[in-house]
mmCIF file of C-alpha atoms in Angstrom:
data_model
loop_
_atom_site.group_PDB
_atom_site.id
_atom_site.type_symbol
_atom_site.label_atom_id
_atom_site.label_comp_id
_atom_site.label_asym_id
_atom_site.label_seq_id
_atom_site.Cartn_x
_atom_site.Cartn_y
_atom_site.Cartn_z
ATOM 1 C CA UNK A 1 157.272 51.987 -94.561
ATOM 2 C CA UNK A 2 160.468 54.001 -94.077
ATOM 3 C CA UNK A 3 163.754 52.318 -94.862
ATOM 4 C CA UNK A 4 167.122 53.577 -93.613
ATOM 5 C CA UNK A 5 170.091 52.319 -95.559
ATOM 6 C CA UNK A 6 173.778 53.208 -95.728
ATOM 7 C CA UNK A 7 175.860 53.387 -98.904
ATOM 8 C CA UNK A 8 179.621 53.226 -98.516
ATOM 9 C CA UNK A 9 182.154 54.374 -101.117
ATOM 10 C CA UNK A 10 185.868 55.020 -101.284
ATOM 11 C CA UNK A 11 186.820 58.700 -101.483
ATOM 12 C CA UNK A 12 189.421 60.147 -103.861
ATOM 13 C CA UNK A 13 190.787 63.194 -101.993
ATOM 14 C CA UNK A 14 193.919 65.113 -102.896
ATOM 15 C CA UNK A 15 196.842 65.608 -100.525
ATOM 16 C CA UNK A 16 195.531 68.802 -98.938
ATOM 17 C CA UNK A 17 192.093 67.319 -98.342
ATOM 18 C CA UNK A 18 193.650 64.274 -96.686
ATOM 19 C CA UNK A 19 195.588 66.490 -94.290
ATOM 20 C CA UNK A 20 192.432 68.430 -93.436
ATOM 21 C CA UNK A 21 190.438 65.252 -92.854
ATOM 22 C CA UNK A 22 193.137 63.928 -90.526
ATOM 23 C CA UNK A 23 192.893 67.166 -88.529
ATOM 24 C CA UNK A 24 189.099 66.902 -88.391
ATOM 25 C CA UNK A 25 189.271 63.302 -87.169
ATOM 26 C CA UNK A 26 191.888 64.260 -84.580
ATOM 27 C CA UNK A 27 189.758 67.137 -83.292
ATOM 28 C CA UNK A 28 186.708 64.870 -82.931
ATOM 29 C CA UNK A 29 188.829 62.288 -81.126
ATOM 30 C CA UNK A 30 190.172 64.989 -78.779
ATOM 31 C CA UNK A 31 186.663 66.253 -77.953
ATOM 32 C CA UNK A 32 185.415 62.715 -77.319
ATOM 33 C CA UNK A 33 188.306 61.893 -74.977
ATOM 34 C CA UNK A 34 188.116 65.207 -73.135
ATOM 35 C CA UNK A 35 184.369 64.837 -72.623
ATOM 36 C CA UNK A 36 184.837 61.272 -71.379
ATOM 37 C CA UNK A 37 187.563 62.415 -68.955
ATOM 38 C CA UNK A 38 185.211 65.131 -67.657
ATOM 39 C CA UNK A 39 182.432 62.598 -67.122
ATOM 40 C CA UNK A 40 184.811 60.305 -65.215
ATOM 41 C CA UNK A 41 185.933 63.183 -62.992
ATOM 42 C CA UNK A 42 182.345 64.038 -62.166
ATOM 43 C CA UNK A 43 181.593 60.400 -61.492
ATOM 44 C CA UNK A 44 184.487 60.098 -59.029
ATOM 45 C CA UNK A 45 183.382 63.328 -57.320
ATOM 46 C CA UNK A 46 179.851 61.984 -56.953
ATOM 47 C CA UNK A 47 178.339 64.565 -59.280
ATOM 48 C CA UNK A 48 175.522 64.016 -61.756
ATOM 49 C CA UNK A 49 176.170 62.769 -65.270
ATOM 50 C CA UNK A 50 176.115 65.565 -67.862
ATOM 51 C CA UNK A 51 173.790 65.227 -70.815
ATOM 52 C CA UNK A 52 174.418 66.142 -74.426
ATOM 53 C CA UNK A 53 173.185 69.751 -74.106
ATOM 54 C CA UNK A 54 175.414 70.436 -71.110
ATOM 55 C CA UNK A 55 178.397 68.921 -72.894
ATOM 56 C CA UNK A 56 177.784 71.217 -75.882
ATOM 57 C CA UNK A 57 178.063 74.196 -73.520
ATOM 58 C CA UNK A 58 181.380 72.835 -72.292
ATOM 59 C CA UNK A 59 182.495 72.461 -75.918
ATOM 60 C CA UNK A 60 181.809 76.162 -76.492
ATOM 61 C CA UNK A 61 183.953 77.004 -73.460
ATOM 62 C CA UNK A 62 186.798 74.802 -74.701
ATOM 63 C CA UNK A 63 186.815 76.476 -78.112
ATOM 64 C CA UNK A 64 187.075 79.902 -76.445
ATOM 65 C CA UNK A 65 190.289 79.005 -74.617
ATOM 66 C CA UNK A 66 193.475 80.343 -76.272
ATOM 67 C CA UNK A 67 195.214 76.961 -76.156
ATOM 68 C CA UNK A 68 192.280 75.299 -77.952
ATOM 69 C CA UNK A 69 191.574 77.767 -80.732
ATOM 70 C CA UNK A 70 192.581 75.092 -83.230
ATOM 71 C CA UNK A 71 189.231 73.421 -82.534
ATOM 72 C CA UNK A 72 187.529 76.241 -84.437
ATOM 73 C CA UNK A 73 189.086 74.944 -87.672
ATOM 74 C CA UNK A 74 186.846 71.848 -87.479
ATOM 75 C CA UNK A 75 183.139 72.207 -88.311
ATOM 76 C CA UNK A 76 181.134 72.627 -85.110
ATOM 77 C CA UNK A 77 178.581 70.029 -86.157
ATOM 78 C CA UNK A 78 181.304 67.380 -86.489
ATOM 79 C CA UNK A 79 182.505 68.103 -82.942
ATOM 80 C CA UNK A 80 178.929 67.982 -81.665
ATOM 81 C CA UNK A 81 178.448 64.617 -83.339
ATOM 82 C CA UNK A 82 181.450 63.326 -81.349
ATOM 83 C CA UNK A 83 179.600 64.286 -78.164
ATOM 84 C CA UNK A 84 176.513 62.504 -79.483
ATOM 85 C CA UNK A 85 178.612 59.387 -80.010
ATOM 86 C CA UNK A 86 179.723 59.560 -76.387
ATOM 87 C CA UNK A 87 176.137 60.007 -75.226
ATOM 88 C CA UNK A 88 175.091 56.963 -77.258
ATOM 89 C CA UNK A 89 177.974 54.940 -75.809
ATOM 90 C CA UNK A 90 176.832 55.789 -72.283
ATOM 91 C CA UNK A 91 173.236 54.867 -73.157
ATOM 92 C CA UNK A 92 174.319 51.504 -74.532
ATOM 93 C CA UNK A 93 176.305 50.888 -71.351
ATOM 94 C CA UNK A 94 173.435 51.799 -69.027
ATOM 95 C CA UNK A 95 171.109 49.499 -71.006
ATOM 96 C CA UNK A 96 173.609 46.593 -70.859
ATOM 97 C CA UNK A 97 174.207 46.571 -74.609
ATOM 98 C CA UNK A 98 177.916 47.447 -74.518
ATOM 99 C CA UNK A 99 180.899 47.900 -72.237
ATOM 100 C CA UNK A 100 181.814 51.167 -70.555
ATOM 101 C CA UNK A 101 183.031 53.846 -73.024
ATOM 102 C CA UNK A 102 186.757 53.833 -73.639
ATOM 103 C CA UNK A 103 189.163 56.529 -74.739
ATOM 104 C CA UNK A 104 189.798 56.665 -78.469
ATOM 105 C CA UNK A 105 193.253 55.970 -79.835
ATOM 106 C CA UNK A 106 194.842 57.639 -82.818
ATOM 107 C CA UNK A 107 194.725 55.496 -85.923
ATOM 108 C CA UNK A 108 191.737 53.391 -84.786
ATOM 109 C CA UNK A 109 188.225 54.248 -85.958
ATOM 110 C CA UNK A 110 189.224 57.770 -87.070
ATOM 111 C CA UNK A 111 186.036 59.361 -88.365
ATOM 112 C CA UNK A 112 183.782 62.415 -88.273
ATOM 113 C CA UNK A 113 180.174 62.962 -89.300
ATOM 114 C CA UNK A 114 178.158 65.706 -91.011
ATOM 115 C CA UNK A 115 174.427 65.760 -90.181
ATOM 116 C CA UNK A 116 173.813 68.583 -92.670
ATOM 117 C CA UNK A 117 175.539 71.007 -95.039
ATOM 118 C CA UNK A 118 176.742 68.380 -97.517
ATOM 119 C CA UNK A 119 175.797 68.010 -101.179
ATOM 120 C CA UNK A 120 175.719 64.871 -103.311
ATOM 121 C CA UNK A 121 176.328 64.997 -107.068
ATOM 122 C CA UNK A 122 175.820 61.441 -108.281
ATOM 123 C CA UNK A 123 176.057 62.404 -111.942
ATOM 124 C CA UNK A 124 179.675 63.491 -111.532
ATOM 125 C CA UNK A 125 180.477 61.048 -108.687
ATOM 126 C CA UNK A 126 181.450 63.731 -106.236
ATOM 127 C CA UNK A 127 180.469 64.965 -102.788
ATOM 128 C CA UNK A 128 180.627 68.425 -101.215
ATOM 129 C CA UNK A 129 181.632 68.586 -97.553
ATOM 130 C CA UNK A 130 181.856 71.787 -95.470
ATOM 131 C CA UNK A 131 185.407 73.144 -95.134
ATOM 132 C CA UNK A 132 186.621 70.433 -97.533
ATOM 133 C CA UNK A 133 184.968 71.272 -100.837
ATOM 134 C CA UNK A 134 184.119 68.821 -103.598
ATOM 135 C CA UNK A 135 185.622 65.328 -103.278
ATOM 136 C CA UNK A 136 185.258 62.549 -105.833
ATOM 137 C CA UNK A 137 184.303 59.020 -104.863
ATOM 138 C CA UNK A 138 184.337 55.615 -106.547
ATOM 139 C CA UNK A 139 180.718 55.137 -107.520
ATOM 140 C CA UNK A 140 179.712 51.468 -107.593
ATOM 141 C CA UNK A 141 175.931 51.930 -107.401
ATOM 142 C CA UNK A 142 173.301 54.645 -107.106
ATOM 143 C CA UNK A 143 172.402 56.168 -103.758
ATOM 144 C CA UNK A 144 168.682 55.613 -103.179
ATOM 145 C CA UNK A 145 166.575 57.922 -101.048
ATOM 146 C CA UNK A 146 167.203 61.238 -99.284
ATOM 147 C CA UNK A 147 170.652 61.612 -97.708
ATOM 148 C CA UNK A 148 170.345 62.275 -93.975
ATOM 149 C CA UNK A 149 173.952 62.294 -92.796
ATOM 150 C CA UNK A 150 177.457 61.573 -94.044
ATOM 151 C CA UNK A 151 180.237 59.807 -92.129
ATOM 152 C CA UNK A 152 183.855 60.062 -93.283
ATOM 153 C CA UNK A 153 186.202 57.380 -91.935
ATOM 154 C CA UNK A 154 189.776 56.196 -92.465
ATOM 155 C CA UNK A 155 190.979 52.617 -92.838
ATOM 156 C CA UNK A 156 194.406 51.355 -93.944
ATOM 157 C CA UNK A 157 195.429 54.720 -95.352
ATOM 158 C CA UNK A 158 192.223 55.085 -97.397
ATOM 159 C CA UNK A 159 189.248 57.335 -96.790
ATOM 160 C CA UNK A 160 185.660 56.190 -97.098
ATOM 161 C CA UNK A 161 182.298 57.910 -96.977
ATOM 162 C CA UNK A 162 179.060 56.389 -95.707
ATOM 163 C CA UNK A 163 175.872 58.090 -96.809
ATOM 164 C CA UNK A 164 172.851 57.187 -94.726
ATOM 165 C CA UNK A 165 169.556 57.648 -96.551
ATOM 166 C CA UNK A 166 165.850 57.440 -95.839
ATOM 167 C CA UNK A 167 163.151 56.519 -98.329
ATOM 168 C CA UNK A 168 159.577 55.324 -98.459
ATOM 169 C CA UNK A 169 159.081 51.721 -99.564
ATOM 170 C CA UNK A 170 155.995 49.695 -100.168
ATOM 171 C CA UNK A 171 155.488 46.882 -97.636
ATOM 172 C CA UNK A 172 156.986 43.734 -99.104
ATOM 173 C CA UNK A 173 155.158 40.426 -99.309
ATOM 174 C CA UNK A 174 157.285 37.572 -97.935
ATOM 175 C CA UNK A 175 158.360 35.048 -100.534
ATOM 176 C CA UNK A 176 159.331 31.421 -100.061
ATOM 177 C CA UNK A 177 158.906 28.862 -97.323
ATOM 178 C CA UNK A 178 160.035 28.592 -93.699
ATOM 179 C CA UNK A 179 163.498 27.369 -92.779
ATOM 180 C CA UNK A 180 165.407 26.566 -89.620
ATOM 181 C CA UNK A 181 169.033 27.684 -89.293
ATOM 182 C CA UNK A 182 171.579 26.141 -86.935
ATOM 183 C CA UNK A 183 175.014 27.717 -86.631
ATOM 184 C CA UNK A 184 177.872 25.265 -86.287
ATOM 185 C CA UNK A 185 181.551 25.078 -85.517
ATOM 186 C CA UNK A 186 182.891 22.840 -88.284
ATOM 187 C CA UNK A 187 180.144 24.073 -90.651
ATOM 188 C CA UNK A 188 178.997 27.673 -90.913
ATOM 189 C CA UNK A 189 175.284 26.838 -90.910
ATOM 190 C CA UNK A 190 172.888 23.986 -91.573
ATOM 191 C CA UNK A 191 169.379 24.554 -92.944
ATOM 192 C CA UNK A 192 166.307 22.442 -92.357
ATOM 193 C CA UNK A 193 165.947 21.841 -96.114
ATOM 194 C CA UNK A 194 169.137 19.763 -96.043
ATOM 195 C CA UNK A 195 171.678 22.355 -97.149
ATOM 196 C CA UNK A 196 174.948 22.699 -95.259
ATOM 197 C CA UNK A 197 176.909 25.918 -95.785
ATOM 198 C CA UNK A 198 180.651 25.516 -95.458
ATOM 199 C CA UNK A 199 182.559 28.198 -93.504
ATOM 200 C CA UNK A 200 184.807 30.752 -95.134
ATOM 201 C CA UNK A 201 187.398 30.804 -92.292
ATOM 202 C CA UNK A 202 188.750 34.160 -93.408
ATOM 203 C CA UNK A 203 191.072 34.629 -90.437
ATOM 204 C CA UNK A 204 192.301 31.045 -90.488
ATOM 205 C CA UNK A 205 193.425 31.365 -94.111
ATOM 206 C CA UNK A 206 195.509 34.479 -93.351
ATOM 207 C CA UNK A 207 196.601 33.555 -89.821
ATOM 208 C CA UNK A 208 200.156 32.448 -90.591
ATOM 209 C CA UNK A 209 200.785 35.325 -92.993
ATOM 210 C CA UNK A 210 199.412 37.813 -90.480
ATOM 211 C CA UNK A 211 201.573 36.381 -87.693
ATOM 212 C CA UNK A 212 204.688 36.681 -89.868
ATOM 213 C CA UNK A 213 204.090 40.370 -90.545
ATOM 214 C CA UNK A 214 203.211 41.007 -86.906
ATOM 215 C CA UNK A 215 206.538 39.512 -85.831
ATOM 216 C CA UNK A 216 208.321 41.712 -88.362
ATOM 217 C CA UNK A 217 206.490 44.746 -86.980
ATOM 218 C CA UNK A 218 207.419 43.821 -83.402
ATOM 219 C CA UNK A 219 211.122 43.725 -84.318
ATOM 220 C CA UNK A 220 211.054 47.305 -85.576
ATOM 221 C CA UNK A 221 211.689 50.365 -83.423
ATOM 222 C CA UNK A 222 208.272 51.661 -82.422
ATOM 223 C CA UNK A 223 207.074 54.715 -84.381
ATOM 224 C CA UNK A 224 210.049 54.567 -86.757
ATOM 225 C CA UNK A 225 209.551 54.714 -90.529
ATOM 226 C CA UNK A 226 210.156 50.977 -90.919
ATOM 227 C CA UNK A 227 207.698 50.296 -88.087
ATOM 228 C CA UNK A 228 205.055 52.380 -89.861
ATOM 229 C CA UNK A 229 205.633 50.487 -93.126
ATOM 230 C CA UNK A 230 205.263 47.148 -91.335
ATOM 231 C CA UNK A 231 202.118 48.419 -89.624
ATOM 232 C CA UNK A 232 200.546 49.257 -92.991
ATOM 233 C CA UNK A 233 201.105 45.668 -94.161
ATOM 234 C CA UNK A 234 199.442 44.298 -91.019
ATOM 235 C CA UNK A 235 196.513 46.674 -91.463
ATOM 236 C CA UNK A 236 196.020 45.598 -95.070
ATOM 237 C CA UNK A 237 195.876 41.931 -94.090
ATOM 238 C CA UNK A 238 193.324 42.688 -91.374
ATOM 239 C CA UNK A 239 191.304 44.719 -93.862
ATOM 240 C CA UNK A 240 191.330 41.821 -96.348
ATOM 241 C CA UNK A 241 190.120 39.464 -93.616
ATOM 242 C CA UNK A 242 187.265 41.792 -92.646
ATOM 243 C CA UNK A 243 186.228 42.560 -96.229
ATOM 244 C CA UNK A 244 186.092 38.919 -97.310
ATOM 245 C CA UNK A 245 184.130 37.970 -94.182
ATOM 246 C CA UNK A 246 181.587 40.754 -94.696
ATOM 247 C CA UNK A 247 181.214 39.858 -98.363
ATOM 248 C CA UNK A 248 180.524 36.219 -97.463
ATOM 249 C CA UNK A 249 178.009 37.134 -94.756
ATOM 250 C CA UNK A 250 176.161 39.619 -96.972
ATOM 251 C CA UNK A 251 175.844 37.142 -99.840
ATOM 252 C CA UNK A 252 174.740 34.286 -97.580
ATOM 253 C CA UNK A 253 172.218 36.335 -95.579
ATOM 254 C CA UNK A 254 170.785 37.887 -98.758
ATOM 255 C CA UNK A 255 170.301 34.498 -100.398
ATOM 256 C CA UNK A 256 168.520 33.067 -97.359
ATOM 257 C CA UNK A 257 166.298 36.105 -96.739
ATOM 258 C CA UNK A 258 165.274 36.309 -100.414
ATOM 259 C CA UNK A 259 164.185 32.664 -100.636
ATOM 260 C CA UNK A 260 162.432 32.212 -97.280
ATOM 261 C CA UNK A 261 159.506 34.005 -95.656
ATOM 262 C CA UNK A 262 160.238 32.795 -92.122
ATOM 263 C CA UNK A 263 163.610 32.017 -90.585
ATOM 264 C CA UNK A 264 163.995 30.288 -87.240
ATOM 265 C CA UNK A 265 167.408 30.737 -85.665
ATOM 266 C CA UNK A 266 169.016 29.742 -82.378
ATOM 267 C CA UNK A 267 168.881 32.476 -79.741
ATOM 268 C CA UNK A 268 172.532 32.237 -78.689
ATOM 269 C CA UNK A 269 174.560 34.956 -76.945
ATOM 270 C CA UNK A 270 177.819 34.893 -78.864
ATOM 271 C CA UNK A 271 179.715 36.939 -76.267
ATOM 272 C CA UNK A 272 178.797 34.382 -73.589
ATOM 273 C CA UNK A 273 179.613 31.312 -75.680
ATOM 274 C CA UNK A 274 182.966 32.698 -76.859
ATOM 275 C CA UNK A 275 184.112 33.968 -73.441
ATOM 276 C CA UNK A 276 187.367 32.296 -72.357
ATOM 277 C CA UNK A 277 187.255 30.309 -69.121
ATOM 278 C CA UNK A 278 188.963 32.199 -66.289
ATOM 279 C CA UNK A 279 189.394 31.796 -62.571
ATOM 280 C CA UNK A 280 189.502 28.529 -60.631
ATOM 281 C CA UNK A 281 187.610 26.649 -63.355
ATOM 282 C CA UNK A 282 190.188 27.406 -66.043
ATOM 283 C CA UNK A 283 192.244 24.408 -67.139
ATOM 284 C CA UNK A 284 195.595 24.994 -68.838
ATOM 285 C CA UNK A 285 196.846 22.648 -71.490
ATOM 286 C CA UNK A 286 194.811 20.716 -74.015
ATOM 287 C CA UNK A 287 191.385 21.754 -72.693
ATOM 288 C CA UNK A 288 192.273 25.428 -72.665
ATOM 289 C CA UNK A 289 193.674 25.223 -76.189
ATOM 290 C CA UNK A 290 190.540 23.532 -77.479
ATOM 291 C CA UNK A 291 188.356 26.227 -75.899
ATOM 292 C CA UNK A 292 190.522 28.976 -77.432
ATOM 293 C CA UNK A 293 190.257 27.387 -80.887
ATOM 294 C CA UNK A 294 186.490 27.049 -80.475
ATOM 295 C CA UNK A 295 186.219 30.743 -79.558
ATOM 296 C CA UNK A 296 188.371 31.754 -82.531
ATOM 297 C CA UNK A 297 186.220 29.668 -84.868
ATOM 298 C CA UNK A 298 182.987 31.299 -83.654
ATOM 299 C CA UNK A 299 184.363 34.816 -83.946
ATOM 300 C CA UNK A 300 185.942 34.078 -87.333
ATOM 301 C CA UNK A 301 182.617 32.934 -88.770
ATOM 302 C CA UNK A 302 180.757 36.012 -87.512
ATOM 303 C CA UNK A 303 177.674 34.502 -85.882
ATOM 304 C CA UNK A 304 176.416 37.771 -84.406
ATOM 305 C CA UNK A 305 176.899 39.769 -87.608
ATOM 306 C CA UNK A 306 175.107 37.064 -89.600
ATOM 307 C CA UNK A 307 172.075 37.189 -87.316
ATOM 308 C CA UNK A 308 172.030 40.987 -87.407
ATOM 309 C CA UNK A 309 172.016 40.979 -91.208
ATOM 310 C CA UNK A 310 169.309 38.326 -91.318
ATOM 311 C CA UNK A 311 167.149 40.466 -89.012
ATOM 312 C CA UNK A 312 167.055 43.653 -91.052
ATOM 313 C CA UNK A 313 167.093 41.945 -94.465
ATOM 314 C CA UNK A 314 164.141 39.737 -93.575
ATOM 315 C CA UNK A 315 162.271 42.802 -92.309
ATOM 316 C CA UNK A 316 162.999 44.657 -95.559
ATOM 317 C CA UNK A 317 161.398 41.802 -97.500
ATOM 318 C CA UNK A 318 158.435 41.401 -95.143
ATOM 319 C CA UNK A 319 159.691 38.170 -93.616
ATOM 320 C CA UNK A 320 159.837 36.902 -90.054
ATOM 321 C CA UNK A 321 162.804 36.054 -87.875
ATOM 322 C CA UNK A 322 161.937 33.813 -84.927
ATOM 323 C CA UNK A 323 164.664 33.261 -82.307
ATOM 324 C CA UNK A 324 164.310 30.027 -80.335
ATOM 325 C CA UNK A 325 166.337 29.016 -77.304
ATOM 326 C CA UNK A 326 167.985 25.645 -78.073
ATOM 327 C CA UNK A 327 167.059 22.718 -75.834
ATOM 328 C CA UNK A 328 167.745 18.957 -75.679
ATOM 329 C CA UNK A 329 164.710 18.374 -77.909
ATOM 330 C CA UNK A 330 166.839 19.525 -80.838
ATOM 331 C CA UNK A 331 168.373 16.010 -80.774
ATOM 332 C CA UNK A 332 164.988 14.370 -81.295
ATOM 333 C CA UNK A 333 164.631 12.140 -84.323
ATOM 334 C CA UNK A 334 162.479 13.756 -87.059
ATOM 335 C CA UNK A 335 161.147 10.295 -87.958
ATOM 336 C CA UNK A 336 159.988 8.894 -84.613
ATOM 337 C CA UNK A 337 160.455 11.926 -82.306
ATOM 338 C CA UNK A 338 162.591 9.974 -79.867
ATOM 339 C CA UNK A 339 165.531 11.805 -78.304
ATOM 340 C CA UNK A 340 168.653 9.903 -79.296
ATOM 341 C CA UNK A 341 172.351 10.626 -79.402
ATOM 342 C CA UNK A 342 174.472 10.418 -82.511
ATOM 343 C CA UNK A 343 176.258 7.131 -83.061
ATOM 344 C CA UNK A 344 179.091 8.900 -84.886
ATOM 345 C CA UNK A 345 181.811 10.011 -82.404
ATOM 346 C CA UNK A 346 182.455 13.103 -84.532
ATOM 347 C CA UNK A 347 178.849 14.252 -83.841
ATOM 348 C CA UNK A 348 178.337 14.937 -87.561
ATOM 349 C CA UNK A 349 176.090 12.015 -88.528
ATOM 350 C CA UNK A 350 172.735 11.471 -86.814
ATOM 351 C CA UNK A 351 171.499 7.871 -86.806
ATOM 352 C CA UNK A 352 168.366 6.962 -84.862
ATOM 353 C CA UNK A 353 168.581 3.529 -83.213
ATOM 354 C CA UNK A 354 164.776 3.186 -83.217
ATOM 355 C CA UNK A 355 163.651 3.912 -86.783
ATOM 356 C CA UNK A 356 167.011 4.025 -88.587
ATOM 357 C CA UNK A 357 166.685 7.680 -89.667
ATOM 358 C CA UNK A 358 170.074 8.980 -90.878
ATOM 359 C CA UNK A 359 170.920 12.612 -91.544
ATOM 360 C CA UNK A 360 173.487 15.301 -90.824
ATOM 361 C CA UNK A 361 173.336 16.153 -87.122
ATOM 362 C CA UNK A 362 173.102 19.911 -87.687
ATOM 363 C CA UNK A 363 170.337 19.430 -90.270
ATOM 364 C CA UNK A 364 168.364 17.436 -87.701
ATOM 365 C CA UNK A 365 168.838 20.287 -85.251
ATOM 366 C CA UNK A 366 167.585 22.763 -87.855
ATOM 367 C CA UNK A 367 164.477 20.628 -88.528
ATOM 368 C CA UNK A 368 163.634 20.491 -84.824
ATOM 369 C CA UNK A 369 164.374 24.200 -84.495
ATOM 370 C CA UNK A 370 161.889 24.946 -87.277
ATOM 371 C CA UNK A 371 159.242 22.886 -85.470
ATOM 372 C CA UNK A 372 159.897 24.846 -82.288
ATOM 373 C CA UNK A 373 159.491 28.104 -84.226
ATOM 374 C CA UNK A 374 156.122 26.984 -85.602
ATOM 375 C CA UNK A 375 155.055 25.996 -82.085
ATOM 376 C CA UNK A 376 156.052 29.396 -80.748
ATOM 377 C CA UNK A 377 153.959 31.189 -83.334
ATOM 378 C CA UNK A 378 151.019 28.819 -82.810
ATOM 379 C CA UNK A 379 151.038 29.563 -79.076
ATOM 380 C CA UNK A 380 150.517 33.258 -79.792
ATOM 381 C CA UNK A 381 153.823 34.503 -78.447
ATOM 382 C CA UNK A 382 155.014 38.075 -79.161
ATOM 383 C CA UNK A 383 155.751 39.190 -82.712
ATOM 384 C CA UNK A 384 159.073 37.855 -84.017
ATOM 385 C CA UNK A 385 162.132 40.056 -84.120
ATOM 386 C CA UNK A 386 161.791 40.713 -87.821
ATOM 387 C CA UNK A 387 158.580 42.647 -87.112
ATOM 388 C CA UNK A 388 159.307 44.369 -83.812
ATOM 389 C CA UNK A 389 162.921 45.549 -83.838
ATOM 390 C CA UNK A 390 164.441 48.477 -85.709
ATOM 391 C CA UNK A 391 164.977 46.870 -89.048
ATOM 392 C CA UNK A 392 167.326 49.281 -90.764
ATOM 393 C CA UNK A 393 171.109 49.233 -90.415
ATOM 394 C CA UNK A 394 172.429 52.548 -89.166
ATOM 395 C CA UNK A 395 176.164 52.008 -89.422
ATOM 396 C CA UNK A 396 178.528 52.193 -92.346
ATOM 397 C CA UNK A 397 179.436 48.507 -92.159
ATOM 398 C CA UNK A 398 176.033 47.589 -93.564
ATOM 399 C CA UNK A 399 176.967 49.026 -96.942
ATOM 400 C CA UNK A 400 179.106 47.402 -99.601
ATOM 401 C CA UNK A 401 182.496 48.974 -100.150
ATOM 402 C CA UNK A 402 183.043 50.345 -103.615
#
């Protein structure tokens, strides 16, 4: 069994290397935007979409132009990887997995990738990159497996490297029992074994502080030195919010996947649930505010990212992930199997009026969800996601930051 895994570390470049990396990222951004503009022009003219090979030929023509000779300073493979990113973005759009590709903006997702030519010296905690030389990094753990590609990215004035590796692993034997997982609004998740995981609410904790610095940034003259200083403070707060959320999700998903062989989770489309109401059905005022707060709570807890981590981590450990579409039967009483509503107006406490069974409402939903997962497997339905999808994370966000 082949396992692909990414390891992310913070780089320690000197001033000259930082300037070169900014130029490399800018060149890749320019090639991506120019290729996207060319594709849009051909689309408006009714011409056929160009593939990756044809775009590489156009890249060669661009580098030969006198006004674009500066592109030759960037490694060709990094520019070609930018075209591959565009091709992947189009593929995701055509397969209804993402929106239409958008033009890249300076300062957002600045990165470039090396598919080959790099060297890793773990003993001295340094990395060799073409046209950059040796760069040290903050080593927090060993890189396991054979390095396949390296992605260099910038965030909040710092540079990071993500090393994607491939290695052979013995098939794991699933450990533990089965568990049902129900994601909630007031609670992060409820498990069928009775545990209720409280939410982190990373954004909510920093919301007022972030708003204060955003107002200070808005009062500055755009692109002035004071504006740039205020922007750095806003970026740092956003980075803290994202880092704490990812840390919480990684720890929670690892704990659940390590202790359970089968996980049954609600098959919910987060982008559909969190979409704001628009058009003639939108209601301003209290209802609209409640919907906005509900959407913020879902996105702050990271439902989609949690499910994605559960998928590949359960597959690494030989477990199963069974998605089940929620239905009204999730409100059935585990004691007498009668569908009954909660007596508690807050919808937190479940109390059956027939047999007197009392439990947390989300825990009851998780118990019924687990039963539905067992029924799905007993009926011989297709293999669960944990066995059929691509298990390995391929992006840098799957790694822990040094």
